[in-house]
Tab-separated table of C-alpha atoms in Angstrom:
chain	number	residue	atom	x	y	z
A	438	MET	CA	17.590	15.818	4.793
A	439	THR	CA	14.319	15.297	2.922
A	440	GLN	CA	14.734	13.478	-0.393
A	441	SER	CA	12.613	13.889	-3.484
A	442	ARG	CA	10.276	11.012	-4.275
A	443	GLN	CA	11.975	10.514	-7.660
A	444	SER	CA	15.222	9.688	-5.862
A	445	GLN	CA	13.494	6.953	-3.847
A	446	VAL	CA	11.414	5.258	-6.550
A	447	SER	CA	13.271	3.266	-9.189
A	448	LEU	CA	10.912	1.077	-11.200
A	449	SER	CA	13.834	-0.388	-13.105
A	450	ASP	CA	14.907	-2.014	-9.826
A	451	THR	CA	11.540	-2.965	-8.342
A	452	PRO	CA	7.805	-2.335	-8.813
A	453	TYR	CA	7.144	-2.994	-5.087
A	454	TYR	CA	7.029	-0.247	-2.430
A	455	HIS	CA	6.046	-0.085	1.239
A	456	CYS	CA	4.248	3.174	2.103
A	457	ILE	CA	3.352	4.558	5.537
A	458	SER	CA	1.241	7.565	6.547
A	459	ARG	CA	0.723	8.737	10.139
A	460	CYS	CA	-1.873	11.052	11.639
A	461	VAL	CA	-0.610	14.416	12.855
A	462	ARG	CA	0.925	14.190	16.336
A	463	ARG	CA	0.238	10.438	16.008
A	464	ALA	CA	-3.170	11.192	17.512
A	465	TYR	CA	-5.810	8.493	17.484
A	466	LEU	CA	-7.819	10.122	14.740
A	467	CYS	CA	-8.835	6.753	13.254
A	468	GLY	CA	-9.501	4.912	16.505
A	469	GLU	CA	-10.817	5.423	20.036
A	470	ASP	CA	-10.041	8.803	21.640
A	471	LYS	CA	-9.486	7.899	25.293
A	472	TYR	CA	-9.948	11.533	26.393
A	473	THR	CA	-13.268	12.298	24.721
A	474	GLU	CA	-14.340	8.627	24.566
A	475	LYS	CA	-15.401	9.254	20.995
A	476	SER	CA	-14.893	6.540	18.404
A	477	PHE	CA	-13.455	7.188	14.970
A	478	GLU	CA	-13.225	3.511	14.032
A	479	HIS	CA	-15.443	4.067	10.987
A	480	ARG	CA	-12.645	6.088	9.373
A	481	ARG	CA	-10.630	2.905	8.847
A	482	GLN	CA	-13.270	1.800	6.390
A	483	TRP	CA	-12.918	5.121	4.585
A	484	VAL	CA	-9.273	4.267	3.934
A	485	VAL	CA	-10.038	0.701	2.807
A	486	GLU	CA	-12.768	1.765	0.380
A	487	ARG	CA	-10.799	4.711	-0.977
A	488	MET	CA	-7.639	2.691	-1.627
A	489	HIS	CA	-9.627	-0.036	-3.429
A	490	TYR	CA	-11.335	2.634	-5.507
A	491	LEU	CA	-8.002	4.208	-6.446
A	492	ALA	CA	-6.515	0.814	-7.286
A	493	SER	CA	-9.334	0.330	-9.803
A	494	LEU	CA	-8.294	3.570	-11.535
A	495	PHE	CA	-4.509	3.599	-11.161
A	496	SER	CA	-2.139	1.043	-12.670
A	497	ILE	CA	-1.163	0.170	-9.123
A	498	ASP	CA	-2.004	-3.021	-7.216
A	499	ILE	CA	-2.407	-3.487	-3.467
A	500	CYS	CA	-0.310	-6.371	-2.127
A	501	ALA	CA	-0.857	-5.799	1.590
A	502	TYR	CA	-2.350	-3.236	3.957
A	503	ALA	CA	-3.066	-2.594	7.621
A	504	ILE	CA	-5.211	0.321	8.813
A	505	MET	CA	-4.256	1.112	12.413
A	506	SER	CA	-5.585	3.716	14.858
A	507	ASN	CA	-3.074	6.450	14.046
A	508	HIS	CA	-1.337	5.260	10.874
A	509	TYR	CA	-1.629	2.857	7.981
A	510	HIS	CA	0.664	0.669	5.891
A	511	LEU	CA	0.382	-0.168	2.192
A	512	VAL	CA	2.517	-2.473	0.065
A	513	LEU	CA	1.995	-1.421	-3.546
A	514	HIS	CA	2.911	-2.882	-6.929
A	515	VAL	CA	3.295	-0.547	-9.918
A	516	ASP	CA	2.183	-2.189	-13.181
A	517	GLU	CA	4.030	-0.272	-15.892
A	518	ALA	CA	3.102	-2.730	-18.651
A	519	SER	CA	-0.659	-2.445	-18.145
A	520	ASN	CA	-0.332	1.326	-17.839
A	521	GLU	CA	1.399	1.615	-21.205
A	522	ALA	CA	-1.260	-0.619	-22.762
A	523	LEU	CA	-4.070	1.798	-21.827
A	524	SER	CA	-5.584	3.714	-24.730
A	525	HIS	CA	-5.822	7.503	-24.591
A	526	GLU	CA	-9.569	7.178	-24.027
A	527	GLU	CA	-9.064	4.779	-21.122
A	528	VAL	CA	-6.573	7.157	-19.521
A	529	CYS	CA	-9.091	10.009	-19.825
A	530	GLU	CA	-11.895	7.922	-18.391
A	531	ARG	CA	-9.830	6.885	-15.376
A	532	TRP	CA	-8.231	10.220	-14.542
A	533	CYS	CA	-11.429	12.185	-14.957
A	534	GLN	CA	-13.085	10.051	-12.289
A	535	LEU	CA	-10.835	11.978	-9.905
A	536	TYR	CA	-10.371	15.408	-11.462
A	537	SER	CA	-12.280	17.644	-13.836
A	538	LYS	CA	-11.665	17.420	-17.556
A	539	PRO	CA	-10.111	20.389	-19.390
A	540	VAL	CA	-12.157	21.848	-22.225
A	541	LEU	CA	-9.375	21.120	-24.714
A	542	VAL	CA	-9.440	17.392	-23.873
A	543	GLU	CA	-13.229	17.371	-24.234
A	544	ARG	CA	-12.852	18.915	-27.682
A	545	TRP	CA	-10.203	16.333	-28.621
A	546	GLN	CA	-12.498	13.481	-27.525
A	547	SER	CA	-15.338	14.836	-29.638
A	548	THR	CA	-12.948	15.508	-32.580
A	549	GLN	CA	-13.658	19.230	-32.431
A	550	THR	CA	-10.071	20.437	-32.224
A	551	ILE	CA	-9.261	22.905	-34.987
A	552	SER	CA	-5.528	22.392	-35.462
A	553	GLU	CA	-2.704	19.885	-35.110
A	554	ALA	CA	-1.218	22.076	-32.377
A	555	GLU	CA	-4.374	21.643	-30.261
A	556	ASN	CA	-4.234	17.877	-30.811
A	557	LYS	CA	-0.631	17.778	-29.604
A	558	VAL	CA	-1.427	19.780	-26.483
A	559	ALA	CA	-4.406	17.541	-25.670
A	560	LEU	CA	-2.335	14.395	-26.145
A	561	SER	CA	0.423	15.894	-24.024
A	562	ILE	CA	-2.072	16.406	-21.184
A	563	ILE	CA	-3.289	12.818	-21.521
A	564	ASP	CA	0.274	11.455	-21.540
A	565	ASN	CA	0.889	13.375	-18.317
A	566	TRP	CA	-2.201	11.733	-16.813
A	567	ARG	CA	-0.871	8.328	-17.944
A	568	ASP	CA	2.353	8.953	-16.022
A	569	ARG	CA	0.355	9.899	-12.929
A	570	LEU	CA	-1.682	6.675	-13.106
A	571	ALA	CA	1.540	4.753	-12.435
A	572	ASP	CA	2.873	7.209	-9.862
A	573	ILE	CA	2.843	6.175	-6.187
A	574	SER	CA	2.971	9.812	-5.070
A	575	TRP	CA	-0.249	10.629	-6.931
A	576	PHE	CA	-1.924	7.485	-5.603
A	577	MET	CA	-1.046	8.453	-2.018
A	578	ARG	CA	-2.029	12.068	-2.627
A	579	CYS	CA	-5.474	11.045	-3.878
A	580	LEU	CA	-5.877	8.792	-0.853
A	581	ASN	CA	-4.609	11.105	1.884
A	582	GLU	CA	-6.242	14.311	0.664
A	583	PHE	CA	-9.629	12.616	0.452
A	584	ILE	CA	-9.399	11.179	3.985
A	585	ALA	CA	-8.122	14.467	5.449
A	586	ARG	CA	-10.937	16.526	3.918
A	587	LYS	CA	-13.590	14.026	4.993
A	588	ALA	CA	-12.240	13.818	8.571
A	589	ASN	CA	-11.945	17.600	8.918
A	590	LYS	CA	-15.503	18.020	7.674
A	591	GLU	CA	-16.732	15.509	10.235
A	592	ASP	CA	-14.763	17.266	13.005
A	593	GLU	CA	-15.885	20.713	11.779
A	594	CYS	CA	-12.313	21.940	11.773
A	595	SER	CA	-9.438	22.706	9.417
A	596	GLY	CA	-5.761	21.950	9.449
A	597	ARG	CA	-3.485	19.010	8.860
A	598	PHE	CA	-4.708	15.467	9.347
A	599	TRP	CA	-1.479	13.685	8.309
A	600	GLU	CA	1.828	14.572	9.938
A	601	GLY	CA	3.664	15.061	6.645
A	602	ARG	CA	4.595	13.305	3.440
A	603	PHE	CA	4.132	9.560	3.363
A	604	LYS	CA	7.256	7.439	3.730
A	605	SER	CA	8.185	4.954	1.037
A	606	GLN	CA	10.516	1.993	1.112
A	607	ALA	CA	11.685	0.088	-1.973
A	608	LEU	CA	11.395	-3.705	-1.683
A	609	LEU	CA	14.166	-4.898	-3.943
A	610	ASP	CA	13.640	-8.664	-4.046
A	611	GLU	CA	11.055	-11.360	-3.377
A	612	ASP	CA	12.278	-12.032	0.156
A	613	ALA	CA	12.035	-8.359	1.122
A	614	LEU	CA	8.530	-8.263	-0.368
A	615	LEU	CA	7.319	-11.304	1.575
A	616	THR	CA	8.873	-10.110	4.837
A	617	CYS	CA	7.357	-6.641	4.506
A	618	MET	CA	3.906	-8.033	3.670
A	619	ALA	CA	4.011	-10.258	6.744
A	620	TYR	CA	5.178	-7.328	8.889
A	621	VAL	CA	2.246	-5.248	7.638
A	622	ASP	CA	-0.370	-7.978	8.152
A	623	LEU	CA	0.943	-8.674	11.670
A	624	ASN	CA	0.510	-5.053	12.844
A	625	PRO	CA	-2.727	-5.617	14.839
A	626	VAL	CA	-1.295	-8.754	16.458
A	627	ARG	CA	1.925	-7.016	17.513
A	628	ALA	CA	-0.128	-4.123	18.900
A	629	LYS	CA	-2.277	-6.678	20.796
A	630	ILE	CA	-5.397	-5.319	19.118
A	631	SER	CA	-6.200	-8.787	17.748
A	632	ASP	CA	-5.498	-12.281	19.037
A	633	SER	CA	-4.853	-13.759	15.605
A	634	VAL	CA	-4.376	-12.874	11.959
A	635	GLU	CA	-7.776	-14.408	11.222
A	636	THR	CA	-9.518	-11.791	13.388
A	637	SER	CA	-7.310	-8.822	12.407
A	638	GLU	CA	-9.830	-6.589	10.714
A	639	TYR	CA	-8.751	-3.876	8.273
A	640	THR	CA	-5.771	-5.896	7.033
A	641	SER	CA	-5.095	-7.588	3.723
A	642	ALA	CA	-4.714	-10.955	5.512
A	643	TYR	CA	-8.262	-10.613	6.865
A	644	GLU	CA	-9.526	-9.777	3.379
A	645	ARG	CA	-7.676	-12.713	1.800
A	646	ILE	CA	-8.856	-15.201	4.459
A	647	HIS	CA	-12.504	-14.114	4.490
A	648	GLY	CA	-12.714	-13.165	0.833
A	649	VAL	CA	-13.931	-9.640	1.582
A	650	ALA	CA	-12.706	-6.528	3.357
A	651	GLN	CA	-14.310	-5.423	6.610
A	652	GLN	CA	-17.556	-3.557	5.890
A	653	ASN	CA	-19.242	-0.585	7.527
A	654	GLU	CA	-23.011	-0.431	7.834
A	655	LYS	CA	-22.971	2.573	5.507
A	656	PRO	CA	-20.206	2.126	2.908
A	657	LEU	CA	-19.080	5.053	0.809
A	658	ALA	CA	-21.072	5.602	-2.376
A	659	TYR	CA	-18.520	4.340	-4.900
A	660	THR	CA	-19.716	2.868	-8.170
A	661	PHE	CA	-16.790	0.878	-9.528
A	662	THR	CA	-15.662	-2.656	-10.222
A	663	LYS	CA	-13.544	-3.559	-7.229
A	664	LYS	CA	-10.008	-4.523	-8.137
A	665	PRO	CA	-8.923	-7.549	-6.095
A	666	LEU	CA	-5.755	-7.592	-4.031
A	667	PHE	CA	-2.626	-8.475	-6.008
A	668	GLY	CA	-2.647	-12.254	-6.332
A	669	PHE	CA	-0.192	-15.010	-5.543
A	670	ILE	CA	1.067	-17.189	-8.403
A	671	GLY	CA	2.641	-20.038	-6.445
A	672	ASP	CA	-0.520	-22.145	-6.309
A	673	GLU	CA	-0.670	-25.134	-8.647
A	674	ASN	CA	-4.052	-24.102	-10.066
A	675	GLU	CA	-2.936	-20.512	-10.712
A	676	GLN	CA	-2.204	-19.979	-14.406
A	677	SER	CA	-1.260	-16.303	-14.304
A	678	THR	CA	2.389	-15.260	-14.448
A	679	ARG	CA	1.543	-11.873	-12.946
A	680	GLY	CA	1.561	-11.808	-9.182
A	681	ILE	CA	3.449	-12.433	-5.947
A	682	PRO	CA	5.778	-15.419	-6.502
A	683	PHE	CA	4.623	-17.499	-3.534
A	684	SER	CA	1.628	-19.659	-2.640
A	685	LEU	CA	-1.256	-17.912	-0.867
A	686	LEU	CA	-1.741	-20.909	1.441
A	687	ASP	CA	1.961	-20.904	2.354
A	688	TYR	CA	1.813	-17.169	3.041
A	689	ILE	CA	-1.280	-17.393	5.258
A	690	GLU	CA	0.289	-20.311	7.149
A	691	LEU	CA	3.480	-18.317	7.681
A	692	VAL	CA	1.692	-15.173	8.906
A	693	ASP	CA	-0.636	-17.160	11.170
A	694	TRP	CA	2.296	-19.113	12.676
A	695	SER	CA	4.283	-15.895	13.189
A	696	GLY	CA	1.315	-14.144	14.797
A	697	ARG	CA	0.775	-16.944	17.290
A	698	ILE	CA	4.402	-16.801	18.419
A	699	ILE	CA	4.525	-12.984	18.575
A	700	ARG	CA	1.573	-13.093	20.990
A	701	GLU	CA	3.661	-13.686	24.133
A	702	ASP	CA	0.674	-14.657	26.278
A	703	LYS	CA	0.016	-17.637	24.008
A	704	ARG	CA	3.518	-19.127	23.842
A	705	GLY	CA	2.631	-22.223	25.876
A	706	ALA	CA	-0.215	-23.206	23.563
A	707	ILE	CA	1.512	-22.653	20.222
A	708	SER	CA	2.084	-25.477	17.809
A	709	MET	CA	5.724	-25.361	16.807
A	710	HIS	CA	5.027	-26.722	13.322
A	711	ARG	CA	7.438	-24.780	11.153
A	712	PRO	CA	6.041	-23.342	7.876
A	713	SER	CA	7.809	-24.868	4.885
A	714	ILE	CA	8.171	-21.467	3.237
A	715	LEU	CA	10.863	-20.546	5.793
A	716	SER	CA	13.070	-23.289	4.351
A	717	GLN	CA	12.575	-21.801	0.881
A	718	LEU	CA	13.740	-18.453	2.242
A	719	GLY	CA	16.700	-20.036	4.013
A	720	LEU	CA	15.785	-18.444	7.345
A	721	ASP	CA	15.831	-19.867	10.858
A	722	ASP	CA	12.867	-19.204	13.140
A	723	ASP	CA	14.506	-16.501	15.287
A	724	THR	CA	15.766	-14.520	12.288
A	725	TRP	CA	12.351	-14.600	10.625
A	726	LEU	CA	10.499	-13.557	13.776
A	727	SER	CA	12.938	-10.694	14.297
A	728	LEU	CA	12.391	-9.479	10.731
A	729	ALA	CA	8.601	-9.879	10.904
A	730	SER	CA	8.490	-7.975	14.201
A	731	ARG	CA	10.939	-5.157	13.535
A	732	PHE	CA	10.948	-4.707	9.758
A	733	GLY	CA	9.614	-1.152	9.943
A	734	LYS	CA	11.080	-0.028	13.262
A	735	ASP	CA	14.201	1.542	11.765
A	736	TYR	CA	13.113	3.346	8.621
A	737	HIS	CA	15.239	2.874	5.494
A	738	GLY	CA	14.629	3.825	1.894
A	739	ALA	CA	15.238	0.342	0.501
A	740	VAL	CA	15.418	-3.259	1.675
A	741	GLY	CA	16.996	-6.197	-0.109
A	742	SER	CA	20.163	-8.184	-0.664
A	743	LEU	CA	23.515	-6.403	-0.718
A	744	GLU	CA	23.681	-6.818	-4.492
A	745	ALA	CA	20.209	-5.366	-5.008
A	746	LEU	CA	20.961	-2.465	-2.661
A	747	ALA	CA	24.127	-1.608	-4.581
A	748	VAL	CA	22.278	-1.532	-7.920
A	749	TYR	CA	19.433	0.520	-6.423
A	750	ALA	CA	21.945	3.017	-4.993
A	751	SER	CA	23.574	3.503	-8.394
A	752	HIS	CA	20.213	4.004	-10.131
A	753	THR	CA	18.939	6.530	-7.573
A	754	GLY	CA	22.144	8.555	-7.336
A	755	LYS	CA	23.015	7.494	-3.803
A	756	ARG	CA	26.600	6.881	-2.743
A	757	TRP	CA	25.684	4.360	-0.090
A	758	ILE	CA	22.783	2.558	1.526
A	759	ALA	CA	22.492	2.419	5.320
A	760	SER	CA	23.418	-1.109	6.397
A	761	LYS	CA	21.831	-1.337	9.856
A	762	ASN	CA	18.644	-2.966	8.634
A	763	GLN	CA	19.732	-4.707	5.445
A	764	LEU	CA	17.761	-7.820	4.599
A	765	ARG	CA	20.546	-10.321	3.911
A	766	LEU	CA	18.607	-13.282	2.691
A	767	HIS	CA	20.825	-14.553	-0.139
């Protein structure tokens, strides 16, 4: 039975969520069509540029992503604190980059409202926009609708581009977050599209390693200050307390090591140096590789320790959480 998005998102439990959208019929509408031999590879860049643009407007950070031929993965972080700190004017400026501005809000901005009732209505509209700027559903809607319209225009057709609503998965603790991010960044390697994480274009790992996302010859005409990927705070020279609680170098080492082992044709040439971060997680090699390879195979609404799952279930009105794919890392 389909569940409402409100029953799956609980920011009191976690600000981190794994989102997946698939093309209708899982067709290769973002890759190479083997029947027509037509390439749609350029559409991957549409997704990358659009999601970075939206991240600059929403109070939502991008932790990890992978844009595949017929689907994409995002790991998002909702920043409630920064959203609440936005002024009414900042909320208007951000939201109206995406949608038209009502006349009443324009009058409020220019102090031309004629009554307190009009002021209250205008502020009510702005407060609603503020809520949307921290809403994963609105972020995904603004991303998927844009891509669908642009693809349909290019194909000179109409109809659905995405197979349905995006799927979301709550990541309830740091270990679930790290495992999911690695699973997402390893998508091209598992699919044998790339030989290594370093060459896996259209992934967050590629962007972090090379310092820039993959570029098209003709990027979309966005004029905005690009918001960087959500940072790591485990590095000694990192002063911020806001970010992913691991070291970037440790993470890249872990994903690169995992990718080399997952590539079965390279087993004989792999260095078996074990990343130190696995000891911090308390995981043996086989358990980690199983999690990094199959994290998203069996879809579940939340991933985390048994304790975190129990709290999440109580906050979202669920009587139980499916236990087949629990991440028991504590």
